[in-house]
Amino acid sequence: MKFLRSSGARWTSGGARSHAATGVDDGLPTLKLGGGVTATSVGQGCSAGELLGAAHAACFTMELIRILSDSNYQPESLRTQAQVTLSQDDPQGTVVRLHLTLTGHIPGLCGGLFIRLASQAKASCATSRLFDVDISLDAILNSAHEPA
């Protein structure tokens, strides 16, 4: 069975006030895109690298939740941050490295198993499989209930 989901981007020319946004399921824009002309430009809104990082963090977290659930663990909190390293030599912003930092609170789960399940999620998440680059992971399990 195949699933089809839709996402999109919209750009409107307005001279110095051009506008770009992206959203999912063709709904209202949910994230303002940067106004620059390259993937690595810095300005208002998100760059392409930041969008890739957000997609990777979200996909990885959803995959980890699935793996934890399949292993009979219920996370109370998970937080994933993604760092995307782009080539400085390429104005198109080629991704050369990805790093995920995961913090979680999962009752009854030991640190070693947490790292093993997080590594499994990193390898199996759809977004990780898109990239042909080194993807590193730091996984921190909070033993006391602290918001991730």
Tab-separated table of N, CA, C and O in Angstrom, residues 11-112:
chain	number	residue	atom	x	y	z
A	11	TRP	N	6.013	31.154	-3.557
A	11	TRP	CA	6.817	32.364	-3.582
A	11	TRP	C	6.066	33.409	-4.382
A	11	TRP	O	5.543	33.125	-5.460
A	12	THR	N	5.999	34.611	-3.845
A	12	THR	CA	5.311	35.706	-4.512
A	12	THR	C	6.283	36.864	-4.645
A	12	THR	O	6.883	37.295	-3.653
A	13	SER	N	6.435	37.352	-5.849
A	13	SER	CA	7.352	38.451	-6.102
A	13	SER	C	6.740	39.753	-5.617
A	13	SER	O	5.583	40.046	-5.891
A	14	GLY	N	7.525	40.499	-4.898
A	14	GLY	CA	7.073	41.799	-4.436
A	14	GLY	C	8.248	42.736	-4.326
A	14	GLY	O	8.317	43.565	-3.421
A	15	GLY	N	9.212	42.571	-5.212
A	15	GLY	CA	10.412	43.402	-5.149
A	15	GLY	C	11.164	43.124	-3.869
A	15	GLY	O	11.481	41.990	-3.561
A	16	ALA	N	11.398	44.149	-3.099
A	16	ALA	CA	12.109	44.001	-1.835
A	16	ALA	C	11.267	43.271	-0.797
A	16	ALA	O	11.765	42.825	0.221
A	17	ARG	N	9.969	43.148	-1.052
A	17	ARG	CA	9.062	42.499	-0.102
A	17	ARG	C	8.536	41.173	-0.640
A	17	ARG	O	7.390	40.822	-0.447
A	18	SER	N	9.401	40.410	-1.296
A	18	SER	CA	8.998	39.089	-1.775
A	18	SER	C	8.640	38.226	-0.585
A	18	SER	O	9.146	38.416	0.527
A	19	HIS	N	7.775	37.266	-0.811
A	19	HIS	CA	7.283	36.434	0.278
A	19	HIS	C	7.362	34.975	-0.131
A	19	HIS	O	6.984	34.617	-1.232
A	20	ALA	N	7.845	34.146	0.772
A	20	ALA	CA	7.882	32.705	0.519
A	20	ALA	C	7.406	31.992	1.769
A	20	ALA	O	7.673	32.415	2.890
A	21	ALA	N	6.661	30.901	1.569
A	21	ALA	CA	6.151	30.125	2.701
A	21	ALA	C	5.995	28.679	2.277
A	21	ALA	O	5.933	28.364	1.090
A	22	THR	N	5.932	27.807	3.257
A	22	THR	CA	5.715	26.394	2.987
A	22	THR	C	4.677	25.859	3.949
A	22	THR	O	4.457	26.418	5.023
A	23	GLY	N	4.027	24.778	3.571
A	23	GLY	CA	3.018	24.160	4.417
A	23	GLY	C	2.826	22.710	4.016
A	23	GLY	O	3.387	22.246	3.028
A	24	VAL	N	2.037	21.996	4.775
A	24	VAL	CA	1.753	20.598	4.469
A	24	VAL	C	0.290	20.437	4.114
A	24	VAL	O	-0.561	21.226	4.515
A	25	ASP	N	0.004	19.401	3.343
A	25	ASP	CA	-1.358	19.090	2.911
A	25	ASP	C	-2.030	20.263	2.233
A	25	ASP	O	-3.230	20.460	2.351
A	26	ASP	N	-1.232	21.057	1.515
A	26	ASP	CA	-1.744	22.204	0.766
A	26	ASP	C	-2.586	23.146	1.626
A	26	ASP	O	-3.462	23.839	1.133
A	27	GLY	N	-2.326	23.159	2.923
A	27	GLY	CA	-3.051	24.048	3.827
A	27	GLY	C	-2.402	25.410	3.875
A	27	GLY	O	-1.581	25.765	3.040
A	28	LEU	N	-2.774	26.174	4.857
A	28	LEU	CA	-2.197	27.496	5.018
A	28	LEU	C	-0.714	27.397	5.311
A	28	LEU	O	-0.251	26.426	5.913
A	29	PRO	N	0.063	28.385	4.898
A	29	PRO	CA	1.489	28.343	5.184
A	29	PRO	C	1.735	28.239	6.686
A	29	PRO	O	1.058	28.874	7.488
A	30	THR	N	2.701	27.413	7.050
A	30	THR	CA	3.009	27.225	8.457
A	30	THR	C	4.425	27.651	8.819
A	30	THR	O	4.757	27.728	9.978
A	31	LEU	N	5.257	27.905	7.831
A	31	LEU	CA	6.641	28.238	8.097
A	31	LEU	C	7.109	29.244	7.063
A	31	LEU	O	6.982	29.019	5.863
A	32	LYS	N	7.609	30.386	7.525
A	32	LYS	CA	8.084	31.409	6.606
A	32	LYS	C	9.475	31.034	6.115
A	32	LYS	O	10.361	30.721	6.901
A	33	LEU	N	9.648	31.060	4.810
A	33	LEU	CA	10.940	30.756	4.209
A	33	LEU	C	11.782	32.011	4.099
A	33	LEU	O	11.268	33.118	4.023
A	34	GLY	N	13.113	31.813	4.056
A	34	GLY	CA	14.026	32.944	3.932
A	34	GLY	C	13.865	33.638	2.595
A	34	GLY	O	13.474	33.036	1.606
A	35	GLY	N	14.185	34.896	2.568
A	35	GLY	CA	14.023	35.680	1.356
A	35	GLY	C	15.248	35.694	0.471
A	35	GLY	O	15.241	36.316	-0.573
A	36	GLY	N	16.324	35.004	0.876
A	36	GLY	CA	17.555	35.016	0.097
A	36	GLY	C	17.457	34.162	-1.149
A	36	GLY	O	16.502	33.437	-1.361
A	37	VAL	N	18.464	34.236	-1.977
A	37	VAL	CA	18.439	33.520	-3.241
A	37	VAL	C	19.257	32.240	-3.215
A	37	VAL	O	19.266	31.510	-4.186
A	38	THR	N	19.960	31.943	-2.129
A	38	THR	CA	20.720	30.700	-2.062
A	38	THR	C	20.272	29.894	-0.852
A	38	THR	O	19.652	30.411	0.080
A	39	ALA	N	20.633	28.623	-0.866
A	39	ALA	CA	20.246	27.719	0.219
A	39	ALA	C	20.942	28.073	1.522
A	39	ALA	O	20.501	27.670	2.586
A	40	THR	N	22.040	28.809	1.459
A	40	THR	CA	22.797	29.104	2.664
A	40	THR	C	22.630	30.546	3.138
A	40	THR	O	23.258	30.952	4.094
A	41	SER	N	21.790	31.317	2.479
A	41	SER	CA	21.649	32.724	2.856
A	41	SER	C	21.009	32.856	4.228
A	41	SER	O	20.237	32.018	4.656
A	42	VAL	N	21.376	33.922	4.893
A	42	VAL	CA	20.848	34.191	6.225
A	42	VAL	C	19.990	35.441	6.141
A	42	VAL	O	20.382	36.438	5.567
A	43	GLY	N	18.826	35.382	6.687
A	43	GLY	CA	17.922	36.522	6.676
A	43	GLY	C	16.701	36.152	7.481
A	43	GLY	O	16.732	35.256	8.306
A	44	GLN	N	15.608	36.824	7.239
A	44	GLN	CA	14.370	36.497	7.932
A	44	GLN	C	13.795	35.227	7.341
A	44	GLN	O	13.876	34.985	6.144
A	45	GLY	N	13.207	34.408	8.194
A	45	GLY	CA	12.628	33.154	7.728
A	45	GLY	C	13.642	32.034	7.747
A	45	GLY	O	14.777	32.193	8.177
A	46	CYS	N	13.232	30.873	7.295
A	46	CYS	CA	14.054	29.664	7.337
A	46	CYS	C	14.811	29.459	6.041
A	46	CYS	O	14.288	29.704	4.964
A	47	SER	N	16.029	28.964	6.169
A	47	SER	CA	16.810	28.595	4.993
A	47	SER	C	16.474	27.156	4.610
A	47	SER	O	15.836	26.421	5.373
A	48	ALA	N	16.939	26.740	3.452
A	48	ALA	CA	16.735	25.361	3.014
A	48	ALA	C	17.372	24.386	4.003
A	48	ALA	O	16.804	23.334	4.313
A	49	GLY	N	18.545	24.718	4.521
A	49	GLY	CA	19.209	23.849	5.495
A	49	GLY	C	18.390	23.676	6.762
A	49	GLY	O	18.296	22.578	7.313
A	50	GLU	N	17.779	24.762	7.220
A	50	GLU	CA	16.930	24.681	8.411
A	50	GLU	C	15.692	23.836	8.147
A	50	GLU	O	15.248	23.079	9.009
A	51	LEU	N	15.119	23.946	6.961
A	51	LEU	CA	13.973	23.114	6.612
A	51	LEU	C	14.356	21.639	6.590
A	51	LEU	O	13.613	20.781	7.065
A	52	LEU	N	15.527	21.329	6.020
A	52	LEU	CA	16.000	19.946	6.010
A	52	LEU	C	16.195	19.439	7.438
A	52	LEU	O	15.834	18.305	7.761
A	53	GLY	N	16.769	20.268	8.292
A	53	GLY	CA	16.970	19.886	9.685
A	53	GLY	C	15.657	19.647	10.410
A	53	GLY	O	15.509	18.674	11.150
A	54	ALA	N	14.683	20.526	10.197
A	54	ALA	CA	13.375	20.361	10.841
A	54	ALA	C	12.699	19.078	10.371
A	54	ALA	O	12.123	18.333	11.176
A	55	ALA	N	12.766	18.811	9.075
A	55	ALA	CA	12.163	17.583	8.544
A	55	ALA	C	12.855	16.356	9.120
A	55	ALA	O	12.201	15.372	9.496
A	56	HIS	N	14.177	16.408	9.212
A	56	HIS	CA	14.919	15.270	9.746
A	56	HIS	C	14.605	15.049	11.224
A	56	HIS	O	14.372	13.915	11.658
A	57	ALA	N	14.577	16.118	12.011
A	57	ALA	CA	14.257	15.989	13.436
A	57	ALA	C	12.861	15.418	13.638
A	57	ALA	O	12.648	14.536	14.478
A	58	ALA	N	11.895	15.897	12.859
A	58	ALA	CA	10.513	15.417	12.997
A	58	ALA	C	10.396	13.955	12.592
A	58	ALA	O	9.786	13.147	13.306
A	59	CYS	N	10.981	13.582	11.472
A	59	CYS	CA	10.898	12.207	10.976
A	59	CYS	C	11.574	11.240	11.954
A	59	CYS	O	11.033	10.182	12.283
A	60	PHE	N	12.766	11.604	12.412
A	60	PHE	CA	13.500	10.777	13.371
A	60	PHE	C	12.684	10.585	14.645
A	60	PHE	O	12.571	9.466	15.163
A	61	THR	N	12.098	11.659	15.165
A	61	THR	CA	11.319	11.575	16.399
A	61	THR	C	10.098	10.679	16.218
A	61	THR	O	9.794	9.850	17.085
A	62	MET	N	9.411	10.809	15.105
A	62	MET	CA	8.242	9.951	14.848
A	62	MET	C	8.651	8.484	14.743
A	62	MET	O	7.960	7.597	15.259
A	63	GLU	N	9.784	8.216	14.097
A	63	GLU	CA	10.269	6.837	13.967
A	63	GLU	C	10.660	6.287	15.343
A	63	GLU	O	10.376	5.130	15.661
A	64	LEU	N	11.291	7.107	16.168
A	64	LEU	CA	11.658	6.658	17.513
A	64	LEU	C	10.414	6.362	18.343
A	64	LEU	O	10.372	5.362	19.069
A	65	ILE	N	9.389	7.188	18.242
A	65	ILE	CA	8.136	6.933	18.970
A	65	ILE	C	7.553	5.584	18.541
A	65	ILE	O	7.096	4.793	19.368
A	66	ARG	N	7.587	5.289	17.241
A	66	ARG	CA	7.087	4.000	16.745
A	66	ARG	C	7.886	2.842	17.325
A	66	ARG	O	7.335	1.861	17.821
A	67	ILE	N	9.206	2.965	17.323
A	67	ILE	CA	10.079	1.905	17.838
A	67	ILE	C	9.864	1.716	19.335
A	67	ILE	O	9.795	0.586	19.818
A	68	LEU	N	9.766	2.814	20.070
A	68	LEU	CA	9.525	2.725	21.514
A	68	LEU	C	8.183	2.048	21.797
A	68	LEU	O	8.081	1.183	22.664
A	69	SER	N	7.163	2.434	21.064
A	69	SER	CA	5.838	1.839	21.235
A	69	SER	C	5.869	0.339	20.939
A	69	SER	O	5.297	-0.463	21.682
A	70	ASP	N	6.549	-0.043	19.857
A	70	ASP	CA	6.679	-1.463	19.510
A	70	ASP	C	7.419	-2.244	20.592
A	70	ASP	O	7.257	-3.456	20.722
A	71	SER	N	8.257	-1.548	21.369
A	71	SER	CA	9.024	-2.166	22.458
A	71	SER	C	8.338	-1.988	23.810
A	71	SER	O	8.940	-2.242	24.852
A	72	ASN	N	7.094	-1.523	23.794
A	72	ASN	CA	6.268	-1.334	24.998
A	72	ASN	C	6.795	-0.261	25.948
A	72	ASN	O	6.683	-0.392	27.168
A	73	TYR	N	7.352	0.804	25.384
A	73	TYR	CA	7.759	1.964	26.173
A	73	TYR	C	6.938	3.166	25.727
A	73	TYR	O	6.689	3.350	24.538
A	74	GLN	N	6.531	3.978	26.698
A	74	GLN	CA	5.746	5.174	26.413
A	74	GLN	C	6.556	6.401	26.826
A	74	GLN	O	6.692	6.681	28.014
A	75	PRO	N	7.106	7.139	25.861
A	75	PRO	CA	7.888	8.327	26.241
A	75	PRO	C	6.990	9.402	26.833
A	75	PRO	O	5.872	9.613	26.379
A	76	GLU	N	7.493	10.048	27.886
A	76	GLU	CA	6.786	11.210	28.438
A	76	GLU	C	7.190	12.473	27.688
A	76	GLU	O	6.391	13.380	27.552
A	77	SER	N	8.438	12.508	27.225
A	77	SER	CA	8.882	13.658	26.453
A	77	SER	C	10.093	13.274	25.613
A	77	SER	O	10.933	12.486	26.033
A	78	LEU	N	10.136	13.833	24.420
A	78	LEU	CA	11.275	13.692	23.509
A	78	LEU	C	11.509	15.049	22.860
A	78	LEU	O	10.559	15.737	22.508
A	79	ARG	N	12.760	15.394	22.702
A	79	ARG	CA	13.104	16.626	21.995
A	79	ARG	C	14.300	16.328	21.109
A	79	ARG	O	15.309	15.813	21.587
A	80	THR	N	14.169	16.622	19.840
A	80	THR	CA	15.253	16.381	18.892
A	80	THR	C	15.628	17.690	18.222
A	80	THR	O	14.765	18.420	17.746
A	81	GLN	N	16.905	17.970	18.214
A	81	GLN	CA	17.435	19.113	17.474
A	81	GLN	C	18.332	18.560	16.373
A	81	GLN	O	19.050	17.578	16.592
A	82	ALA	N	18.281	19.158	15.213
A	82	ALA	CA	19.106	18.726	14.092
A	82	ALA	C	20.011	19.867	13.646
A	82	ALA	O	19.558	21.001	13.519
A	83	GLN	N	21.268	19.543	13.437
A	83	GLN	CA	22.216	20.495	12.867
A	83	GLN	C	22.576	19.992	11.478
A	83	GLN	O	22.976	18.830	11.323
A	84	VAL	N	22.425	20.843	10.499
A	84	VAL	CA	22.733	20.509	9.123
A	84	VAL	C	23.968	21.315	8.726
A	84	VAL	O	23.971	22.541	8.829
A	85	THR	N	25.031	20.618	8.317
A	85	THR	CA	26.230	21.291	7.845
A	85	THR	C	26.193	21.323	6.327
A	85	THR	O	26.057	20.288	5.677
A	86	LEU	N	26.283	22.530	5.779
A	86	LEU	CA	26.262	22.726	4.330
A	86	LEU	C	27.652	23.102	3.849
A	86	LEU	O	28.408	23.769	4.553
A	87	SER	N	27.989	22.685	2.648
A	87	SER	CA	29.281	22.998	2.062
A	87	SER	C	29.422	24.500	1.855
A	87	SER	O	28.530	25.141	1.290
A	88	GLN	N	30.551	25.049	2.301
A	88	GLN	CA	30.817	26.473	2.086
A	88	GLN	C	31.246	26.734	0.646
A	88	GLN	O	31.191	27.856	0.174
A	89	ASP	N	31.682	25.677	-0.039
A	89	ASP	CA	32.180	25.823	-1.401
A	89	ASP	C	31.081	25.733	-2.450
A	89	ASP	O	31.344	25.916	-3.634
A	90	ASP	N	29.853	25.447	-2.020
A	90	ASP	CA	28.760	25.238	-2.960
A	90	ASP	C	27.635	26.222	-2.666
A	90	ASP	O	26.971	26.114	-1.644
A	91	PRO	N	27.379	27.197	-3.545
A	91	PRO	CA	26.316	28.174	-3.285
A	91	PRO	C	24.925	27.541	-3.247
A	91	PRO	O	23.993	28.148	-2.743
A	92	GLN	N	24.795	26.315	-3.760
A	92	GLN	CA	23.512	25.618	-3.713
A	92	GLN	C	23.276	24.980	-2.350
A	92	GLN	O	22.178	24.514	-2.063
A	93	GLY	N	24.288	24.934	-1.499
A	93	GLY	CA	24.114	24.436	-0.141
A	93	GLY	C	24.052	22.934	-0.029
A	93	GLY	O	23.149	22.397	0.611
A	94	THR	N	25.001	22.216	-0.609
A	94	THR	CA	25.030	20.765	-0.516
A	94	THR	C	25.223	20.337	0.934
A	94	THR	O	26.115	20.827	1.622
A	95	VAL	N	24.378	19.423	1.411
A	95	VAL	CA	24.481	18.894	2.769
A	95	VAL	C	25.702	17.983	2.835
A	95	VAL	O	25.850	17.073	2.019
A	96	VAL	N	26.595	18.243	3.810
A	96	VAL	CA	27.793	17.421	3.962
A	96	VAL	C	27.798	16.646	5.280
A	96	VAL	O	28.566	15.702	5.437
A	97	ARG	N	26.936	17.016	6.221
A	97	ARG	CA	26.892	16.331	7.516
A	97	ARG	C	25.601	16.689	8.230
A	97	ARG	O	25.101	17.800	8.107
A	98	LEU	N	25.080	15.723	8.994
A	98	LEU	CA	23.896	15.942	9.828
A	98	LEU	C	24.203	15.463	11.239
A	98	LEU	O	24.864	14.435	11.427
A	99	HIS	N	23.707	16.195	12.221
A	99	HIS	CA	23.875	15.781	13.619
A	99	HIS	C	22.551	15.942	14.351
A	99	HIS	O	21.932	17.008	14.296
A	100	LEU	N	22.115	14.878	15.010
A	100	LEU	CA	20.892	14.896	15.808
A	100	LEU	C	21.261	14.882	17.285
A	100	LEU	O	22.134	14.121	17.706
A	101	THR	N	20.590	15.714	18.055
A	101	THR	CA	20.727	15.697	19.512
A	101	THR	C	19.342	15.403	20.076
A	101	THR	O	18.404	16.171	19.865
A	102	LEU	N	19.237	14.284	20.769
A	102	LEU	CA	17.968	13.812	21.317
A	102	LEU	C	18.028	13.850	22.832
A	102	LEU	O	18.995	13.385	23.435
A	103	THR	N	17.002	14.397	23.448
A	103	THR	CA	16.828	14.362	24.891
A	103	THR	C	15.453	13.765	25.154
A	103	THR	O	14.479	14.153	24.510
A	104	GLY	N	15.392	12.810	26.062
A	104	GLY	CA	14.108	12.186	26.326
A	104	GLY	C	13.930	11.741	27.751
A	104	GLY	O	14.897	11.542	28.490
A	105	HIS	N	12.675	11.589	28.125
A	105	HIS	CA	12.301	11.001	29.410
A	105	HIS	C	11.333	9.871	29.107
A	105	HIS	O	10.231	10.113	28.600
A	106	ILE	N	11.774	8.647	29.390
A	106	ILE	CA	10.982	7.459	29.103
A	106	ILE	C	11.042	6.562	30.333
A	106	ILE	O	12.063	5.942	30.609
A	107	PRO	N	9.954	6.512	31.117
A	107	PRO	CA	9.946	5.706	32.337
A	107	PRO	C	10.277	4.231	32.047
A	107	PRO	O	9.776	3.652	31.084
A	108	GLY	N	11.162	3.673	32.886
A	108	GLY	CA	11.501	2.259	32.802
A	108	GLY	C	12.543	1.900	31.767
A	108	GLY	O	12.899	0.731	31.628
A	109	LEU	N	13.050	2.850	31.034
A	109	LEU	CA	14.025	2.573	29.983
A	109	LEU	C	15.421	2.924	30.485
A	109	LEU	O	15.641	4.010	31.018
A	110	CYS	N	16.376	2.014	30.290
A	110	CYS	CA	17.763	2.275	30.697
A	110	CYS	C	18.492	3.013	29.579
A	110	CYS	O	18.079	2.978	28.412
A	111	GLY	N	19.582	3.668	29.944
A	111	GLY	CA	20.324	4.486	28.997
A	111	GLY	C	20.874	3.718	27.810
A	111	GLY	O	20.831	4.197	26.676
A	112	GLY	N	21.390	2.511	28.048
A	112	GLY	CA	21.949	1.716	26.953
A	112	GLY	C	20.914	1.344	25.911
A	112	GLY	O	21.159	1.433	24.701
